[in-house]
Coordinates of C-alpha atoms and ligand atoms in Angstrom, one line a residue:
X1 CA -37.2 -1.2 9.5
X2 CA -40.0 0.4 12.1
X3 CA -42.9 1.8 9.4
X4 CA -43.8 5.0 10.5
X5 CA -46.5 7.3 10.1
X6 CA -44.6 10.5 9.5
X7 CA -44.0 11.5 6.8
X8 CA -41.7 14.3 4.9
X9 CA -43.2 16.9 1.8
X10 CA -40.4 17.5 -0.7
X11 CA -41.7 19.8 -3.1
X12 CA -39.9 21.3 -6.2
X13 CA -39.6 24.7 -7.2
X14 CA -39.3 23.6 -10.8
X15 CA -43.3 22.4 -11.1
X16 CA -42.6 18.7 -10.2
X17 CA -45.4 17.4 -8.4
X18 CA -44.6 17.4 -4.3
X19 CA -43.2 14.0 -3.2
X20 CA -44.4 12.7 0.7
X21 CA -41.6 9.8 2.0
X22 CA -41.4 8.4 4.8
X23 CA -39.7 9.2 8.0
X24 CA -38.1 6.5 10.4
X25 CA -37.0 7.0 13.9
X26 CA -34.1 5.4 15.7
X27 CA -34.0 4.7 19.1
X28 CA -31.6 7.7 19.8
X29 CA -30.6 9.8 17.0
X30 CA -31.2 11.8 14.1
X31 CA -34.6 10.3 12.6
X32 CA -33.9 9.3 8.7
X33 CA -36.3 10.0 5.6
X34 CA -36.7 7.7 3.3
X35 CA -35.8 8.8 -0.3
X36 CA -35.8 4.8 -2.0
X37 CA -38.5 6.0 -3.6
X38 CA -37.5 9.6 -4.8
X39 CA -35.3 8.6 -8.2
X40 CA -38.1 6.4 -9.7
X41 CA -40.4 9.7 -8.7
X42 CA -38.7 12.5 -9.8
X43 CA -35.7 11.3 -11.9
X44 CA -33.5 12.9 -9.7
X45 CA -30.5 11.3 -6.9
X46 CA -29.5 12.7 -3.9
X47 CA -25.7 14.2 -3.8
X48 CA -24.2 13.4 -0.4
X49 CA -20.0 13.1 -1.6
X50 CA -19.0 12.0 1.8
X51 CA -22.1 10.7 3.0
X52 CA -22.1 13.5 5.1
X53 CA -26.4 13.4 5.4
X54 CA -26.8 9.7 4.4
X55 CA -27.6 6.9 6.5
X56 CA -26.5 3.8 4.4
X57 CA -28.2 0.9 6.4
X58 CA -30.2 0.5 9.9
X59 CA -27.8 -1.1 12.9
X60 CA -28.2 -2.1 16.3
X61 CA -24.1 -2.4 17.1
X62 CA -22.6 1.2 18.1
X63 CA -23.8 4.5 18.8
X64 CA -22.1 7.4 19.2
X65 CA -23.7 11.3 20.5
X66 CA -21.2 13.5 18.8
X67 CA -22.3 16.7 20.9
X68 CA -22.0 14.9 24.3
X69 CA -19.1 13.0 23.5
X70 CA -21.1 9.8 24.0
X71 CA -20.1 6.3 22.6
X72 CA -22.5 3.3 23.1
X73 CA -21.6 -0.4 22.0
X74 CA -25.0 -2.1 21.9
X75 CA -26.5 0.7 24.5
X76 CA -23.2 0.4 27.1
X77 CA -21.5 3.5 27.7
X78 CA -17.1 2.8 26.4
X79 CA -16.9 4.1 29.9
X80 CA -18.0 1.5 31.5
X81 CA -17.1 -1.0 29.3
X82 CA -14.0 -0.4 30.1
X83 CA -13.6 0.2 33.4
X84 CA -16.1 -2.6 34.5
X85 CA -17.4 -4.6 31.1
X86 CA -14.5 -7.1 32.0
X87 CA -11.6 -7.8 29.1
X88 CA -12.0 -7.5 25.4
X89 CA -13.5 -11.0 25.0
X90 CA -16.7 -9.9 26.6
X91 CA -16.7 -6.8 24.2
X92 CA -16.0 -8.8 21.7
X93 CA -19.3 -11.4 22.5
X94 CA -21.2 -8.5 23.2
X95 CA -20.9 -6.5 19.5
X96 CA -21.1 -9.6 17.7
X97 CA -24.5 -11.4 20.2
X98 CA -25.9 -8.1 21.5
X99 CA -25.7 -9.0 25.1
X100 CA -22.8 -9.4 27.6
X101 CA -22.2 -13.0 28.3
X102 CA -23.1 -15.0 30.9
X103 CA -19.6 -16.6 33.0
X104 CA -20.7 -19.9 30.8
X105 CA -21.2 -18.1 28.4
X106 CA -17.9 -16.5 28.4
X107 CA -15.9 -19.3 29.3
X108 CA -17.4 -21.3 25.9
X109 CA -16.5 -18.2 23.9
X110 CA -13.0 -17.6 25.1
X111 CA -11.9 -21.4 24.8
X112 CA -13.8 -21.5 21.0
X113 CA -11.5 -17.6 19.9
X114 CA -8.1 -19.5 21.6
X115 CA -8.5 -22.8 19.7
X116 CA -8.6 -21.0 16.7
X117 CA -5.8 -19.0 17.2
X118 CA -3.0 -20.7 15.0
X119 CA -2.9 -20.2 11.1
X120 CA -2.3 -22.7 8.8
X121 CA 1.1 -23.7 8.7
X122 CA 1.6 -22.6 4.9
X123 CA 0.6 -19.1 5.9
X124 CA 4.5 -18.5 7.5
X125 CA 5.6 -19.2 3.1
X126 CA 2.9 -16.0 2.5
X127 CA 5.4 -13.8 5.1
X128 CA 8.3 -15.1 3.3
X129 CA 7.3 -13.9 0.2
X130 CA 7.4 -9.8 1.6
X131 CA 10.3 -8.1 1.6
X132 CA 10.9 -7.3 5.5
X133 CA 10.4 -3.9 4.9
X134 CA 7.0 -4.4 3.9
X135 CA 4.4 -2.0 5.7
X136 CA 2.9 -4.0 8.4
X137 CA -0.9 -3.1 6.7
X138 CA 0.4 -4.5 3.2
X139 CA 1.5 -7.6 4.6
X140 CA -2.3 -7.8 6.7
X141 CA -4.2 -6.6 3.7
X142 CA -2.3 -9.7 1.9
X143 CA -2.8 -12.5 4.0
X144 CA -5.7 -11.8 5.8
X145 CA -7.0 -11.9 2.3
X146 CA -5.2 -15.0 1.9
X147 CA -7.0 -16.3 5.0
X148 CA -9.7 -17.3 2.3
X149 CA -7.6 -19.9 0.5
X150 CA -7.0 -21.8 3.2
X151 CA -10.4 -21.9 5.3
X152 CA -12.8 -23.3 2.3
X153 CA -15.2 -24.9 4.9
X154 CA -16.5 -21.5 5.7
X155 CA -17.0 -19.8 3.0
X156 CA -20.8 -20.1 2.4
X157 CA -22.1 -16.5 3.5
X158 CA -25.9 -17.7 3.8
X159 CA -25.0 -20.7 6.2
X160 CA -25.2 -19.1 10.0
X161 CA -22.7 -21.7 11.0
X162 CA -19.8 -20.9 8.3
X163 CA -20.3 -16.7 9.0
X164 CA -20.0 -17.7 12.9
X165 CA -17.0 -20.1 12.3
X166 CA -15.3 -17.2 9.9
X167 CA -16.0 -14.8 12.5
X168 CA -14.4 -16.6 15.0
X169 CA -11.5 -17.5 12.9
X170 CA -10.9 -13.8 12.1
X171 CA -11.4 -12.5 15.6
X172 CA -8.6 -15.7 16.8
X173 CA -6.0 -15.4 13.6
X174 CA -5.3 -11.3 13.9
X175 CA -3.3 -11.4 17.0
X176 CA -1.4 -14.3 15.4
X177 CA -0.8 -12.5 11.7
X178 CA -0.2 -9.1 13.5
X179 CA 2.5 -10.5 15.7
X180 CA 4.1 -12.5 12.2
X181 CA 4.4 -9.7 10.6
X182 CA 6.1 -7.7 13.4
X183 CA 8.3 -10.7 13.9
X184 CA 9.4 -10.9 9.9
X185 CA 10.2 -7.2 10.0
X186 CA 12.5 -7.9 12.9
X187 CA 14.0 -10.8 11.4
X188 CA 13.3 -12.9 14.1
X189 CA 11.5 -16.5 14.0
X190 CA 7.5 -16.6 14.7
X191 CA 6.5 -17.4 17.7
X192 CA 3.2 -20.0 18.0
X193 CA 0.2 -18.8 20.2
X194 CA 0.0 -19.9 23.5
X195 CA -3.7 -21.0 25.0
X196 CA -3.6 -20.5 28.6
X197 CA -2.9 -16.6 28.3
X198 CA -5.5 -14.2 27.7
X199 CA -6.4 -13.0 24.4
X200 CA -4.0 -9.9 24.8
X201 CA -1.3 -11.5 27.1
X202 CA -1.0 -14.1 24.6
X203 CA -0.3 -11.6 21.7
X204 CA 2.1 -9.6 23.9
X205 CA 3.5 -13.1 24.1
X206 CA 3.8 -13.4 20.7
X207 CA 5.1 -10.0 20.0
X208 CA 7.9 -9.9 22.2
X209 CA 9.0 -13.5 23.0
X210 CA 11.9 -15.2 21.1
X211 CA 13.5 -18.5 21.9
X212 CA 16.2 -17.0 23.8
X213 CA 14.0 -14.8 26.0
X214 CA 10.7 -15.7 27.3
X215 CA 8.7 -12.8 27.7
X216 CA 7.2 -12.4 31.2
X217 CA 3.6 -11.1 30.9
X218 CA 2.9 -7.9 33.1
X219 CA -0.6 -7.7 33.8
X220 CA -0.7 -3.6 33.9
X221 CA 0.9 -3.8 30.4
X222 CA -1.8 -6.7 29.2
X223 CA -4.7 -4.6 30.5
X224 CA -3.7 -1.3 28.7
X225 CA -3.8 -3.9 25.6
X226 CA -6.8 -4.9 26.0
X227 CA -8.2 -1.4 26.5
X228 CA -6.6 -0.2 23.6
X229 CA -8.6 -2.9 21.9
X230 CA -11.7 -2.1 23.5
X231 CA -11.4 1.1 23.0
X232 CA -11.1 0.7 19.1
X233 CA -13.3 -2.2 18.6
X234 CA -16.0 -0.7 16.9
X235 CA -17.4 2.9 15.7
X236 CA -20.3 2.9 13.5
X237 CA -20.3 3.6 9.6
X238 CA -17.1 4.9 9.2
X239 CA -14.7 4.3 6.2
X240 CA -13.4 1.3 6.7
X241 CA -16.3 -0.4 8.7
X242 CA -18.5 1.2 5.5
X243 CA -15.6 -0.8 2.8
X244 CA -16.4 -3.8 4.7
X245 CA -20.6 -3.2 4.0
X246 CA -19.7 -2.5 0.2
X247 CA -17.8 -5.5 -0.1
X248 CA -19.9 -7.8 1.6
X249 CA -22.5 -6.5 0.0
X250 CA -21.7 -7.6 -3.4
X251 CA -21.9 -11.4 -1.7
X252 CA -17.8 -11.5 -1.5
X253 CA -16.3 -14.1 2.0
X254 CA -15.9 -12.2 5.0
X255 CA -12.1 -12.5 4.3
X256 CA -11.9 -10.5 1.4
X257 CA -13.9 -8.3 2.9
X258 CA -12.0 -7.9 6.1
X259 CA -8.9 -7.5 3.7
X260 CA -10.6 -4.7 2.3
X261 CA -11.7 -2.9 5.6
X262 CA -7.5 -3.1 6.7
X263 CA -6.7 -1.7 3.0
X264 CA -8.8 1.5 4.0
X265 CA -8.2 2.0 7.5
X266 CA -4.3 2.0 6.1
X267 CA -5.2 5.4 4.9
X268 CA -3.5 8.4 7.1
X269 CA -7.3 10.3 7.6
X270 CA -8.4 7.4 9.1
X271 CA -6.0 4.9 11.2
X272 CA -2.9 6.2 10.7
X273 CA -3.4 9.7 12.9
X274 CA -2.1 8.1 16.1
X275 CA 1.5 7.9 14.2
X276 CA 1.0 11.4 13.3
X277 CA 0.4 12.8 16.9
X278 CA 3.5 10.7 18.1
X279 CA 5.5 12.3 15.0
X280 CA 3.6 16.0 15.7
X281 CA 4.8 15.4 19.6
X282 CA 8.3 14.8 18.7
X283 CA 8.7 17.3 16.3
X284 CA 7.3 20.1 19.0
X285 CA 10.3 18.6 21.2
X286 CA 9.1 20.9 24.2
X287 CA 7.3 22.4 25.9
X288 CA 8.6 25.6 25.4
X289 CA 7.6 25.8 21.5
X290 CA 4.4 24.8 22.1
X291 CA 3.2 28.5 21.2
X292 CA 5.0 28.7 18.2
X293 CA 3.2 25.4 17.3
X294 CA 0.0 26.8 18.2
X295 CA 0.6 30.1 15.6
X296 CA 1.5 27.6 13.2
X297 CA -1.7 25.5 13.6
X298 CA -3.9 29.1 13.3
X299 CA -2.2 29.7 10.1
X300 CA -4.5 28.5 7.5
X301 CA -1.7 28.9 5.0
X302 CA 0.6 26.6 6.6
X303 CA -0.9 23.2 6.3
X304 CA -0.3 22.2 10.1
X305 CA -2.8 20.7 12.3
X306 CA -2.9 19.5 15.8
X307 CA -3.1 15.7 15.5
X308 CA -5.1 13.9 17.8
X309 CA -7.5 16.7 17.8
X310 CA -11.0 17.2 16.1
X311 CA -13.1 14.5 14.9
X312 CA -15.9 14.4 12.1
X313 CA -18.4 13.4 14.8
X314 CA -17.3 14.4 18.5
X315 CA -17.7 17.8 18.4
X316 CA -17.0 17.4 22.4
X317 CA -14.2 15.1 24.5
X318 CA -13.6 12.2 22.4
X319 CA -14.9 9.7 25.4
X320 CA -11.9 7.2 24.4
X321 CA -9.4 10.3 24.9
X322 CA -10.3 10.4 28.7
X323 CA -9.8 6.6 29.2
X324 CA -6.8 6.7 26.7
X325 CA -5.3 9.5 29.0
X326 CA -5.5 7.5 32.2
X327 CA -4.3 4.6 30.9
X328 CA -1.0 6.4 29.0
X329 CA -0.6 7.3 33.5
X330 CA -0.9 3.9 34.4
X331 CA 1.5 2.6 32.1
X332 CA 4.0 4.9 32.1
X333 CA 3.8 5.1 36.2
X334 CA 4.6 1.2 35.8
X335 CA 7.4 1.2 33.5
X336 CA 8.6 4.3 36.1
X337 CA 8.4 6.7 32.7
X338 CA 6.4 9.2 35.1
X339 CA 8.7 11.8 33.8
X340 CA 8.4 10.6 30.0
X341 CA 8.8 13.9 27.9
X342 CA 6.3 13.2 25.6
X343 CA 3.6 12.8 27.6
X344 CA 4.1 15.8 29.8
X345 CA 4.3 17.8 26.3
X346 CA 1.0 16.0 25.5
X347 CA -1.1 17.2 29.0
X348 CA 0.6 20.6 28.8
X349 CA -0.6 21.2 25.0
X350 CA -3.7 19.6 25.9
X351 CA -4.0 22.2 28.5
X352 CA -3.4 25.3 26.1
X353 CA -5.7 24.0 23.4
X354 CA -8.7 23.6 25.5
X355 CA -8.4 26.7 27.0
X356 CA -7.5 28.7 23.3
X357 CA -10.3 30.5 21.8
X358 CA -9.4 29.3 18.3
X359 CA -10.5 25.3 19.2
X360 CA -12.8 26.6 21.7
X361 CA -14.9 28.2 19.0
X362 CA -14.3 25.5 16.6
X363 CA -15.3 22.7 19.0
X364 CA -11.8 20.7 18.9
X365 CA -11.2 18.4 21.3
X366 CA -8.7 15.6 21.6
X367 CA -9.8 12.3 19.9
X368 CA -8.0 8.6 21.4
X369 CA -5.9 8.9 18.8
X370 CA -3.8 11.9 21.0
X371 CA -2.8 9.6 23.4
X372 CA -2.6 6.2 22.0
X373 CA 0.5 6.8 20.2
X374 CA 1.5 7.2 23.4
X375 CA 0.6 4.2 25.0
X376 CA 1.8 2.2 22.2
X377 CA 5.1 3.3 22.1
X378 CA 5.3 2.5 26.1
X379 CA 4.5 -0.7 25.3
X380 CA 7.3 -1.6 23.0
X381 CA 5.2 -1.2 20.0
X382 CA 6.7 0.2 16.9
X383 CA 4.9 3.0 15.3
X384 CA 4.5 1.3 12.0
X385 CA 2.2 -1.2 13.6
X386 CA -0.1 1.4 15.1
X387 CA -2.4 1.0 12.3
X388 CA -2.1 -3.3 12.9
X389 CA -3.0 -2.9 16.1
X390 CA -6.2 -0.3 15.1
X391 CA -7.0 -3.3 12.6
X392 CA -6.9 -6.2 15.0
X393 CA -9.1 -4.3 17.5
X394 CA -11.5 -3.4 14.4
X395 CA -11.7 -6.7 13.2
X396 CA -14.7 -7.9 15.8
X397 CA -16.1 -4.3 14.4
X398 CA -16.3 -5.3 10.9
X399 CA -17.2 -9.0 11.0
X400 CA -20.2 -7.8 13.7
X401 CA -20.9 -5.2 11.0
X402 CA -20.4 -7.7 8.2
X403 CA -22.6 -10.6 10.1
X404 CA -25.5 -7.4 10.7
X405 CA -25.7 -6.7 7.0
X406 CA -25.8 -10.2 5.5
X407 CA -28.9 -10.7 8.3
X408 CA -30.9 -8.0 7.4
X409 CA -33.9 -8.3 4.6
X410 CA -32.9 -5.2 3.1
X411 CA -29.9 -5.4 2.3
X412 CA -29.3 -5.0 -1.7
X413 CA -25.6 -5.1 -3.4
X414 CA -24.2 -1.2 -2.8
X415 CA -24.2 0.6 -5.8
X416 CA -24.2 4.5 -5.2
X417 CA -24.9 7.0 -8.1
X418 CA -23.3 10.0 -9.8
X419 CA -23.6 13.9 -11.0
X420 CA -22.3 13.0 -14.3
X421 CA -19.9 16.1 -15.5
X422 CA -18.1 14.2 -18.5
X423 CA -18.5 14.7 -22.0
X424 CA -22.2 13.3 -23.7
X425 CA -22.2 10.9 -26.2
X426 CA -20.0 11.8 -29.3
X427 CA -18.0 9.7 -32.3
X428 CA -14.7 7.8 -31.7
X429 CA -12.7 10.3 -35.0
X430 CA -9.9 8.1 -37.2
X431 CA -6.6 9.3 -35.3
X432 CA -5.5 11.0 -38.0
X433 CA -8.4 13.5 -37.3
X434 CA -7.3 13.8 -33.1
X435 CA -5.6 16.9 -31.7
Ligands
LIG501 N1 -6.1 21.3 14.0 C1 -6.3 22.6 13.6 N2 -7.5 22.9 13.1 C2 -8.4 22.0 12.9 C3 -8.2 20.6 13.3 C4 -7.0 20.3 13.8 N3 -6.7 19.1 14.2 N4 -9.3 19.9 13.0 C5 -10.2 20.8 12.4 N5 -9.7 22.0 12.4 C6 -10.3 23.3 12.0 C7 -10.5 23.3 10.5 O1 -9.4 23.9 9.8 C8 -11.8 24.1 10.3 O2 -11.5 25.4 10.5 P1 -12.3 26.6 9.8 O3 -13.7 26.5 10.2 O4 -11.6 27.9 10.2 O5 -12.1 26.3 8.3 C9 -12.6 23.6 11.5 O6 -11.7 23.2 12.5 C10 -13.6 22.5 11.2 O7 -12.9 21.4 10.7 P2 -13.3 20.4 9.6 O8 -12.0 20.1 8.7 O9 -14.5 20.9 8.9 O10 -13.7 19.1 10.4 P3 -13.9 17.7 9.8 O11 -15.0 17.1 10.5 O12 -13.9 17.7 8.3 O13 -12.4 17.0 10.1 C11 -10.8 15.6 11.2 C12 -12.3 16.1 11.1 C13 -10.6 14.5 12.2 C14 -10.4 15.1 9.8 C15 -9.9 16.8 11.5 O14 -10.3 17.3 12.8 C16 -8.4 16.5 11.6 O15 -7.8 16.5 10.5 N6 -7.9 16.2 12.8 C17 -6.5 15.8 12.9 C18 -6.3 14.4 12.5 C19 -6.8 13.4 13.6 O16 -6.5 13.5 14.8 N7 -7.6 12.4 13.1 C20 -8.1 11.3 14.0 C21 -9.5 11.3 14.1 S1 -10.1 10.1 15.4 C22 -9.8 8.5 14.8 C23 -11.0 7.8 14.5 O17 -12.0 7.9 15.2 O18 -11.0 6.9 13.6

C-alpha cells in the first residue's frame, strides 16, 4: 500500500479525543482512509451493510468509472479489448500476468489452458449422481468443488507453482464441466474436448456435438462466444468475486473457493438477471404493450422492474451493453433472425427508456445483461445455463482475484464485525420456568 502524507481528522461529538488516519490514493478513483486503526482507538467499528463505502483490499485487476460508464481490465478500455485485444485467451493472460502477451507468449499459454482441458475420468460418476434436472449451478457448485479431490498436486496455496497449475486447471476444466452438465440434462453422452479448436469453438464443440452429428464450428457464432466471455470475465469486488476473497482468505484451495464464488453468483441479484430480461422480454410479447410495461415499472407498488437496466455502479451506459448490442446484430444477422421479435422489442424499449424522464432522472441505463440473454438464446443456449456461462467467463476473474490476494502482505483471514441488537447476557431458566 502507497503511505501517504494525508491524512483525515475524525473527531467525536461525544468528547472522544479526535483521531488523524491516514488517507491512500489509487491511481484513478475514490482515494480510501484508513480506519485499521480506529476500533483499537475509539472502541467503535464502522457500519457499512453492503459495503456500500468500504474498500476491502487494494487491486491492480479491473476498474470500473461508474459515472462515465468506463470499464478497465488492467488499464485497457472492454472496448477495445474486445474489438482489438484479440480472443479471450489474451484477456484471460492479461488479468491473471498484468500485460497482454507476446505471440510466444500467447502461443505457450493457449497450448498449457488446452492440455488441461479434460477432467478426470471419474468426474463423469459425479454427473451421474444428479438428477438430470439438476440446476446447471448446483451441479458446477458440486464438482467444481469436487475438482479438489482429484488435483492433490496443487493444493499448496503458498507454492507459486501449484496456484499457477490450479489456475490453469480451472480456467481449462470450466468449458468441459459446463458442457457435461448441459449434456447430462439433455440425456445425451459427453462429448471429450477437442485441442485444435479455440478455447470457445471447442466448448461450442462440446455443447452441441453428439456422435451422430458433428457440430460444424461457425466462426461468427465462436466469436460472439468469446465476447460474451470477455465481456464477463472480470468486474472488481463484487459479490461473488468478494466470496472468492473471503474464502481464500481463511487459507481454503482455490477450488473450494471457486465453488463458492459459482454458489453466489447463482443468486438472481447477481448472475441470474440476464434470464430475467429474456423472461421480462417475453412476457411484454410486443411492442405494442410496451407502455403499459412502462406504467407498471413507475408503479412503486407493483414490484416490476426493467431487467437489464440499472446497475449499483454504472450510473451511465453499461460499456458491455454497447458491445453486447452489436454483437446480439451480428449474430442474429448470421443466423438470418434479422427480424427476431425479441430483439426488436428490446431496441424499441431501449429507445423509450432512455428517452423517459423517470430513468432519465434516475440515471438507468441498460447493463450487458439486457442483451445477453439475447445472444445466448441465438446461440442455442438454454436459459438455465446463462448463469454457467457467466461462471465460466468469471472463473479467470476469481482465480486472478484469488492469486492477487494470496500475494499481497496484507492480507489477514476476513472477519467483518457487528452492531450487536440481541439480547445481553442472561441465565439459561429450568424449562419448567419458559413461556
Ligand atoms: N427498473 C425500475 N426502476 C429501477 C430499476 C429498474 N431496473 N433499477 C433501479 N430503479 C429505481 C429504484 O426503484 C430507485 O427508485 P427511487 O429512487 O424512486 O426509489 C432508483 O432507481 C435507484 O435504484 P436503487 O435500487 O437504489 O439502485 P441499486 O444500485 O441499489 O440497484 C440494481 C441496482 C442493478 C440491483 C437495480 O438497478 C436492478 O434491480 N436492476 C434490474 C436487475 C438487473 O438488471 N441486474 C443486472 C445488473 S448488471 C450484472 C452485473 O454487472 O453483474
Amino acid at each position: 500500500m502507497t503511505n501517504s502524507e494525508t491524512k483525515a481528522t475524525l473527531s467525536f461529538s461525544d468528547g472522544s479525543p479526535s483521531l488523524e488516519m491516514p488517507i491512500y490514493k489509487g491511481t484513478v478513483g475514490p482515494d480510501v482512509i484508513d480506519i485499521r486503526k480506529l476500533y483499537g482507538a475509539t472502541g467503535m467499528f464502522t457500519y457499512d451493510p453492503g459495503f456500500m463505502s468500504t474498500a476491502a483490499c487494494n487491486s491492480s485487476i479491473t476498474y470500473i468509472d461508474g459515472d462515465k460508464g468506463e470499464l478497465l481490465y488492467r488499464g485497457y478500455p472492454i472496448e477495445q479489448l474486445a474489438v482489438n485485444g484479440g480472443d479471450f485467451m489474451e484477456t484471460c493472460y492479461l488479468l491473471l500476468n498484468g500485460e497482454l502477451p507476446t505471440a510466444a507468449q500467447k502461443t505457450e499459454f493457449v497450448d498449457t489452458v488446452t492440455k488441461h482441458t479434460m477432467v478426470h475420468e471419474q468426474m463423469q460418476f459425479f454427473f451421474r449422481g444428479f438428477r438430470r434436472d439438476a440446476h446447471p449451478m448446483s451441479v458446477l457448485v458440486g464438482t467444481v468443488g469436487a475438482l479438489a479431490s482429484f488435483y492433490h498436486d496443487s493444493l499448496d496455496i503458498n507454492d507459486p507453482h501449484h496456484r499457477e497449475v490450479s489456475a490453469i486447471r480451472l480456467i481449462a476444466k470450466m468449458p468441459t464441466l459446463v458442457a457435461m452438465a448441459y449434456k447430462y440434462s439433455i440425456g445425451q453422452p459427453f462429448v471429450y474436448p477437442r485441442n485444435d479448436l479455440s478455447y470457445s469453438a471447442n466448448f461450442m464443440y462440446m455443447m452441441f456435438s453428439n456422435p451422430c452429428e458433428p457440430y460444424k464450428v461457425n466462426e461468427v457464432l465462436v466469436r460472439a462466444l468469446d465476447r460474451i466471455l470477455i465481456l464477463h470475465a472480470d468486474h472488481e469486488q463484487n459479490a461473488s468475486t468478494s466470496t472468492v476473497r473471503l474464502a481464500g482468505s481463511s487459507g481454503a484451495n482455490p477450488f473450494a473457493c471457486i465453488a463458492a464464488g459459482i454458489a453466489c453468483l447463482w443468486g438472481p441479484a447477481h448472475g441470474g438477471a440476464n434470464e430475467a430480461a429474456l423472461d421480462m422480454l417475453t412476457k411484454i410479447g410486443s411492442v405494442d404493450n410496451i407502455p403499459e410495461f412502462i406504467k407498471q415499472v413507475k408503479d412503486k407498488n407493483s414490484g416490476v422492474k426493467l431487467m437489464g437496466f440499472g446497475h449499483r455502479v454504472y450510473k451511465n451506459y453499461d460499456p458491455r451493453a454497447k458491445l453486447m448490442r452489436e454483437t446480439c446484430y451480428e449474430v442474429l444477422q448470421e443466423l438470418g433472425l434479422q427480424d427476431d421479435p425479441l430483439f426488436k422489442l428490446a431496441m424499441a424499449l431501449e429507445k423509450i427508456a432512455l428517452e423517459d424522464e423517470y430513468f432519465v432522472s434516475r440515471k438507468l441505463y441498460p447493463n450487458v445483461d439486457f442483451y445477453s440473454g439475447i445472444v445466448q438464446r441465438a446461440l442455442g443456449i438454454p436459459t438455465s445455463l446463462f448463469t454457467g456461462i457467466f461462471a465460466l467467463a468469471r472463473t479467470v476473474g476469481w482465480i486472478a482475484q484469488w492469486k492477487e490476494m494470496i500475494s499481497d502482505p496484507e492480507q489477514k483471514i476476513g472477519r467483518p464485525r457487528q452492531l450487536f441488537v440481541g439480547s445481553p447476557t442472561r441465565k439459561v431458566p429450568p424449562i419448567a420456568e419458559r413461556g
